[in-house]
Amino acid sequence: MDYLSALLPSAVMAAFFVAVVRVIVKTQGGAAKAKEDAAVDAALARAQSGPQASGAAAPTDA
């Protein structure tokens, strides 16, 4: 029975890993892909524009 208790955590983790990979593969593409791509593009545009577009004043060393 010791060998069973030693293998059980590995088997549970392997099953969990397979389930996670299946969810990731299933959610790629589909109806939500365009919305997710648009959200990523908007976040990248905000990050590249820097603090000038946010309206906040740049910090100055006084």
mmCIF file of C-alpha atoms in Angstrom:
data_model
loop_
_atom_site.group_PDB
_atom_site.id
_atom_site.type_symbol
_atom_site.label_atom_id
_atom_site.label_comp_id
_atom_site.label_asym_id
_atom_site.label_seq_id
_atom_site.Cartn_x
_atom_site.Cartn_y
_atom_site.Cartn_z
ATOM 1 C CA MET A 1 0.000 0.000 0.000
ATOM 2 C CA ASP A 2 2.952 2.370 0.396
ATOM 3 C CA TYR A 3 3.544 2.337 -3.342
ATOM 4 C CA LEU A 4 -0.073 3.350 -3.934
ATOM 5 C CA SER A 5 0.160 6.316 -1.576
ATOM 6 C CA ALA A 6 3.439 7.321 -3.253
ATOM 7 C CA LEU A 7 1.950 7.251 -6.764
ATOM 8 C CA LEU A 8 -1.371 8.897 -5.984
ATOM 9 C CA PRO A 9 -0.137 12.522 -5.801
ATOM 10 C CA SER A 10 1.672 12.106 -9.136
ATOM 11 C CA ALA A 11 -1.402 10.626 -10.778
ATOM 12 C CA VAL A 12 -3.617 13.427 -9.457
ATOM 13 C CA MET A 13 -1.199 16.086 -10.692
ATOM 14 C CA ALA A 14 -0.954 14.402 -14.103
ATOM 15 C CA ALA A 15 -4.742 14.331 -14.424
ATOM 16 C CA PHE A 16 -4.965 17.990 -13.378
ATOM 17 C CA PHE A 17 -2.289 18.954 -15.905
ATOM 18 C CA VAL A 18 -4.103 17.145 -18.716
ATOM 19 C CA ALA A 19 -7.345 18.883 -17.754
ATOM 20 C CA VAL A 20 -5.674 22.312 -17.767
ATOM 21 C CA VAL A 21 -4.099 21.693 -21.167
ATOM 22 C CA ARG A 22 -7.464 20.573 -22.578
ATOM 23 C CA VAL A 23 -9.147 23.749 -21.296
ATOM 24 C CA ILE A 24 -6.403 25.917 -22.797
ATOM 25 C CA VAL A 25 -6.645 24.190 -26.167
ATOM 26 C CA LYS A 26 -10.449 24.361 -26.200
ATOM 27 C CA THR A 27 -10.540 28.083 -25.421
ATOM 28 C CA GLN A 28 -8.134 29.047 -28.194
ATOM 29 C CA GLY A 29 -10.014 30.699 -31.020
ATOM 30 C CA GLY A 30 -13.765 30.592 -31.214
ATOM 31 C CA ALA A 31 -16.257 33.384 -30.724
ATOM 32 C CA ALA A 32 -14.329 35.182 -27.986
ATOM 33 C CA LYS A 33 -11.039 35.343 -29.925
ATOM 34 C CA ALA A 34 -11.795 38.678 -31.629
ATOM 35 C CA LYS A 35 -12.814 40.290 -28.331
ATOM 36 C CA GLU A 36 -9.709 38.979 -26.552
ATOM 37 C CA ASP A 37 -7.471 40.152 -29.396
ATOM 38 C CA ALA A 38 -9.054 43.611 -29.280
ATOM 39 C CA ALA A 39 -8.508 43.830 -25.518
ATOM 40 C CA VAL A 40 -4.853 42.851 -25.894
ATOM 41 C CA ASP A 41 -4.348 45.342 -28.726
ATOM 42 C CA ALA A 42 -5.912 48.125 -26.639
ATOM 43 C CA ALA A 43 -3.717 47.288 -23.639
ATOM 44 C CA LEU A 44 -0.604 47.272 -25.819
ATOM 45 C CA ALA A 45 -1.574 50.616 -27.349
ATOM 46 C CA ARG A 46 -2.013 52.136 -23.870
ATOM 47 C CA ALA A 47 1.321 50.731 -22.725
ATOM 48 C CA GLN A 48 3.160 52.025 -25.789
ATOM 49 C CA SER A 49 1.610 55.484 -25.640
ATOM 50 C CA GLY A 50 3.085 56.053 -22.198
ATOM 51 C CA PRO A 51 1.948 58.517 -19.524
ATOM 52 C CA GLN A 52 1.382 61.378 -22.010
ATOM 53 C CA ALA A 53 -1.932 59.945 -23.204
ATOM 54 C CA SER A 54 -3.267 59.353 -19.711
ATOM 55 C CA GLY A 55 -3.456 63.061 -18.903
ATOM 56 C CA ALA A 56 -1.302 62.704 -15.801
ATOM 57 C CA ALA A 57 1.570 65.096 -15.379
ATOM 58 C CA ALA A 58 5.012 63.589 -15.590
ATOM 59 C CA PRO A 59 6.838 63.545 -12.256
ATOM 60 C CA THR A 60 9.574 66.132 -11.909
ATOM 61 C CA ASP A 61 12.582 66.160 -9.646
ATOM 62 C CA ALA A 62 12.503 69.353 -7.588
#
